[in-house]
Amino acid sequence: QIQLVESGGGSAQAGGSLRLSCAASGYTYSSYCMGWFRQAPGKEREGVATITGYGGTSYADSVKGRFTISRDNAKRTLYLQMSMLEPEDTAMYYCAARARWNCSWYAVHYNYWGQGTQVTVSS
């Protein structure tokens, strides 16, 4: 059974940092595209960052230069290092796995999802 379990969320001050992790099990992790998405109250789920099995990355304009996505295939773990946090980053953050080598910005293209971890940034 495929499982994705996020951790590392919490509260931070504007300008601070947080690191999210997503532990994966139950599938060939290294061949899947992985992504981080977020959803704020009253808003649609949006893509934050994606990474292919080979390590190719892509970022939403709103987080470029502030967030870094990475993966450790040996540990089957996905990371999101978030720096220079802004109140607008407040949301539930989800990791997702896509059963393709290439990534997508559309949530419907991802096959598996974690339960999410809350990030709250105060000004």
Backbone as a ProteinNet text record, in pm:
[ID]
protein_1_A
[PRIMARY]
QIQLVESGGGSAQAGGSLRLSCAASGYTYSSYCMGWFRQAPGKEREGVATITGYGGTSYADSVKGRFTISRDNAKRTLYLQMSMLEPEDTAMYYCAARARWNCSWYAVHYNYWGQGTQVTVSS
[TERTIARY]
84.7	0	88.6	55.9	134.9	95.4	196.4	171.3	267.1	214.2	293.5	260.6	362.4	340.4	425.6	358	427.9	458.3	562.6	596	673	686.8	769.4	693.9	564	487.3	485	426.2	417.2	400.5	438.7	425.1	560.8	563.5	686.8	652.8	749.7	736.3	771.8	716.1	754.4	906	964.4	1109.2	1179.5	1105.9	1163.5	1169	1203.6	1220.6	1153	1112.7	1061.7	1105.8	1119.1	1153.1	1048.6	984.6	886.4	951.9	904.8	950.7	830.1	851.4	745.6	808.4	771.9	824.4	732.4	790.5	712.8	738.6	637.4	652.5	552.8	586.4	490.8	498.9	599.1	611.8	755	781.6	916.8	940.1	975.6	982.5	1067.7	1182.8	1279.6	1230.8	1132.8	1086.5	965.8	915	796.1	834.8	758.9	763.9	700.4	758.6	703.1	676.3	572.3	539.5	490.5	505.2	444.9	334	218.6	105.5	61.5	-15.9	-69.1	-210.8	-285.4	-422.5	-453.4	-485.9	-526.2	-678.1	-733.1	-879.3	-947.4	-1047.9	-1123.1	-1056.2	-940.2	-866.8	-847.8	-819.1	-792.4	-652.4	-635.1	-503.4	-410.8	-291.1	-197	-62.2	3.3	135.6	238.9	331	437.8	571.5	602.1	729	719	793.2	795.1	938.7	959.3	1091.6	1076.2	1149	1144.3	1232.2	1220.6	1303	1451.5	1484.8	1624.3	1671.3	1579.2	1618.5	1590.3	1522.5	1485.4	1375.8	1394.1	1300.8	1228.8	1112.9	1034.7	960	941.1	881.1	773.4	675.1	577.1	647.6	603.3	666.9	665.3	559.9	543.4	646.9	713.5	810.2	952.6	971.1	1105.5	1202.8	1318.7	1420.8	1403	1290.2	1264	1252	1196.3	1174.4	1266.2	1306.7	1388.6	1332.2	1302.3	1254.7	1372.3	1375	1480.6	1426.7	1498.8	1457.7	1580	1563.8	1667.1	1606.8	1644.2	1582.6	1619.9	1738.6	1779.1	1692.4	1655.7	1572.1	1424.1	1391.8	1252.7	1182.7	1251	1199.2	1208.7	1103.2	1093.4	1101.2	1166.6	1182.4	1135.4	1097.3	1071.2	1130.7	1241.7	1303	1240.5	1176.7	1106.6	1177.9	1220.6	1289.8	1218.9	1253.1	1191.5	1040.2	984.2	841.1	760.7	644.6	553	417.2	337.7	204.3	121.7	148.2	74.5	110.2	214.5	251.9	169.5	88.7	4.9	-91.7	-87.8	-170.7	-146.3	-230.6	-201.7	-114.4	-2	90.4	80.5	73.2	58.2	172.7	222.6	312.1	230	273.1	199	295.1	251.7	332.6	257.7	330.7	273.7	345.1	267.4	324.6	375.7	455	520.2	656.7	747	878	871.9	777.1	766.8	664.3	682.5	595.2	485.8	390.7	278.5	243.3	183	135.2	-10	-73.3	-213.9	-230.4	-302.7	-321.7	-387.4	-474.8	-546.3	-452.3	-332.7	-236	-153.9	-178.3	-104.1	-189.9	-127	-201.3	-216.1	-120.1	-119.3	-89.9	-154.1	-143.6	-121.5	-46.9	-37.2	-155	-157.1	-267.4	-250.2	-130.7	-105.8	-44.8	26.8	83.5	62.4	17.1	-19.8	102.6	109.4	210.9	139.8	176.1	116.3	227.4	220	321.4	255.7	308.7	253.5	343.7	279.9	356.5	410.4
-118.5	0	124	217.1	338.5	435.7	488.3	585.7	702.9	821.7	944	1010	1038	1095	1220	1334.9	1462.6	1490.7	1569.9	1617.9	1748.7	1818.8	1939	2069.5	2065	2189.1	2251.7	2369.4	2437.7	2586.4	2663.2	2808.2	2874.7	2986.2	3061.4	3209	3290.7	3435	3465.6	3573.4	3618.5	3637.2	3588.6	3593.9	3470.1	3383.6	3262.8	3147.9	3031.5	2912.5	2791.2	2700.1	2568.9	2467.7	2342.3	2235.5	2126.2	2097.2	1990.5	1864	1751	1621.7	1536.8	1445	1353.1	1216	1122.9	987.1	901.6	832.7	753.5	604.8	525.8	380.4	315	192.3	113	121	192.6	198.9	232.5	230.9	258.8	409.5	457	600.9	676.1	620	695.7	723.3	649.5	669.5	762.2	807.4	892.2	1039.4	1121.4	1264.9	1289.7	1382	1420.7	1570.3	1608.9	1751	1792.6	1920.9	1984	2076.7	2064.7	2150.8	2214	2321.7	2383.2	2432.6	2441.9	2490.8	2576	2701.5	2794.1	2791.6	2830.1	2830.4	2914.4	2856.8	2928.5	2938.1	2874.1	2879.7	2740.3	2736.7	2609	2558.6	2428.7	2370.6	2414.8	2457.2	2506.2	2437.6	2422.6	2363.6	2460.2	2409.7	2490.6	2458.2	2328.9	2286.7	2140.5	2105.4	1966.8	1922.5	1790.9	1736	1600.9	1581.8	1454.3	1351.6	1227.5	1122.4	1147.3	1224.3	1255.2	1383.3	1449.6	1568.4	1700.5	1699.8	1824.7	1895.7	2023.1	2094.9	2207.2	2243	2354.3	2416	2549.9	2622.7	2717.5	2737.1	2842.2	2976.8	3075.5	3207.6	3266.1	3236.2	3295.9	3246.5	3135.1	3080.2	3073.3	3110.5	3105.8	3189.1	3131.9	3201.4	3190.7	3136.8	3122.7	2976.7	2892.4	2751.2	2664.3	2551.2	2454.6	2314.9	2247.8	2110.4	2017	1905.6	1806.9	1669.3	1568.1	1431.9	1346.2	1251.3	1152.6	1017.8	965.7	842.4	723.4	724.9	614.9	610.4	727.9	736.1	744.2	750	759	877.4	989	1106.5	1228.9	1307.9	1434.5	1546.9	1657.9	1770.4	1900.2	1995	2131.3	2225.3	2288	2388.1	2522.1	2582.3	2708.8	2816.6	2921.1	3031.8	3161.4	3266.1	3398.9	3385.3	3314.4	3288.6	3417	3414.4	3527.5	3480.5	3572	3530.9	3463.6	3502.7	3443.4	3296.5	3249.5	3107.7	3019.2	3080	3003.6	2915.6	2785.8	2689.5	2549.7	2457.1	2315.3	2271.2	2208.4	2162.9	2011	1969.8	1828.7	1783.5	1664.2	1605.8	1509.6	1492.1	1411.6	1336.9	1220.1	1137.2	1114.7	1129.2	1109.6	991.1	893.9	769.7	790.8	895.7	926.8	985.4	980.8	1040.1	1191.7	1242.7	1388.2	1444.8	1570.8	1633.2	1718.3	1758	1839.8	1938.1	2050.1	2146.7	2122.6	2025	2000.6	1890.9	1923.4	1827.8	1698.6	1707.3	1587.8	1488.3	1531.8	1443.7	1362.5	1383	1310.7	1199.1	1083.7	963.7	943	991	962.6	1090.4	1101.1	1221.5	1186.9	1273.3	1263.8	1332.4	1327.7	1387	1537.3	1586.3	1728.9	1767.4	1879.4	1936.8	2087.2	2142.8	2284.9	2372.7	2478.4	2582.1	2714.3	2780.9	2909.2	3011.1	3120.7	3225.3	3352.8	3406.8	3528.6	3648.3	3762.6	3884.3	3952.9
0	0	0	-89.4	-101.2	7.2	75.3	181.5	169.6	194.6	201.7	334.9	414.5	546.2	561.5	573	588.1	734.8	756.4	889.9	876	988	988.1	982.9	971.2	971.2	1109.2	1117.1	1245.1	1224.4	1325.2	1320.3	1308.3	1238.2	1221.8	1208.2	1237.8	1216.6	1071.2	1020.5	886.7	881.1	773.9	759.3	810.5	879.9	936.1	837	889.5	805.1	868	781.7	821.5	716.7	759.3	666.1	675.4	563.7	557.8	503.5	553.2	503.8	465.1	372.8	330.8	312.3	398.7	391.1	305	207.6	112.6	131.1	107.3	113	19	-23.9	-98.7	-249.3	-304.4	-450.7	-486.2	-617.4	-665.5	-662.2	-546.6	-518.4	-619.2	-653.4	-733.1	-874.5	-923.7	-1061.3	-1070.8	-957.7	-956	-946.8	-1017.2	-991.5	-854.4	-779	-649.3	-648.6	-576.8	-571.8	-434.6	-408	-289.6	-339.3	-278.2	-305.5	-174.2	-184	-62.9	-88.9	19.8	10.1	131.4	104.1	209.5	219.2	334.8	352.1	244.7	181	79.5	-55.4	-69.7	-196.8	-254.4	-383.6	-448.6	-414.5	-425.1	-404.2	-518.1	-482.4	-583.2	-570.9	-683.9	-683.4	-629.7	-551	-492	-558.5	-566.3	-625.5	-666.7	-771.6	-818	-842.5	-838.7	-864.3	-932	-1042.2	-1112.8	-1041.1	-1085.3	-1026.7	-1046.6	-1150.2	-1178.9	-1110.6	-1039.6	-964.2	-1031.5	-1145	-1209.3	-1131.5	-1102.7	-1016.8	-1089.9	-1033.9	-1086.2	-969.2	-974.9	-863.5	-912.1	-826.6	-850.5	-836.1	-913.9	-908.2	-767.3	-693.2	-559.9	-458.5	-488.9	-391.9	-446	-571	-630.1	-549.4	-523.6	-447	-296.6	-252.5	-108.3	-66.2	-152.7	-120	-204.6	-147.5	-220.4	-199.5	-309.7	-303.3	-329.3	-258.7	-279.9	-242.2	-284.3	-252.7	-225.5	-135.4	-106	-142.5	-258.5	-305.5	-217.7	-159.5	-72.1	53.2	103.5	224	189.1	59.6	14.9	80.4	82.4	150.7	60.9	64.4	-7.6	93.7	54.4	144.9	78.4	162.5	116.7	221.2	185.7	272.7	240.5	339.2	320	399.6	332.1	396.4	360.6	432.3	410.4	402.1	498	498	507.3	443.5	441.4	493.2	548.5	594.7	485	360	247.6	224.1	289.6	278.8	371.6	455.8	548	471	496.8	424.8	479.9	436.8	457.6	341.3	371.9	269.9	252.2	125.9	92.4	2.1	25.3	-73.9	-159.5	-283	-377.6	-468.6	-514.2	-603.5	-734.3	-842.6	-976.4	-1039.6	-1086.7	-1141.1	-1282.9	-1300.6	-1427.5	-1394.8	-1493	-1466.5	-1475.5	-1558.5	-1573.8	-1477	-1442.7	-1343.2	-1407.9	-1326.6	-1371.1	-1260.5	-1297.5	-1198.9	-1160.3	-1222.7	-1196.7	-1092.7	-986.3	-877.8	-926.1	-1024.2	-1071.4	-1138.5	-1174.6	-1239.7	-1140.2	-1011.3	-908.1	-852.1	-835.6	-800.8	-650	-573.4	-429.5	-352.2	-236.2	-154.7	-8.7	59	203	268.9	401.6	477.2	497.2	476.9	488.9	622.4	621.3	743.2	738.8	850.3	854.4	873.5	794.7	810.8	834.9	943.6	979.1	998.9	924.2	931.9	982.3	1088.5	1145.8	1115.4	1103.7	1070.3	1193.7
[MASK]
+++++++++++++++++++++++++++++++++++++++++++++++++++++++++++++++++++++++++++++++++++++++++++++++++++++++++++++++++++++++++++

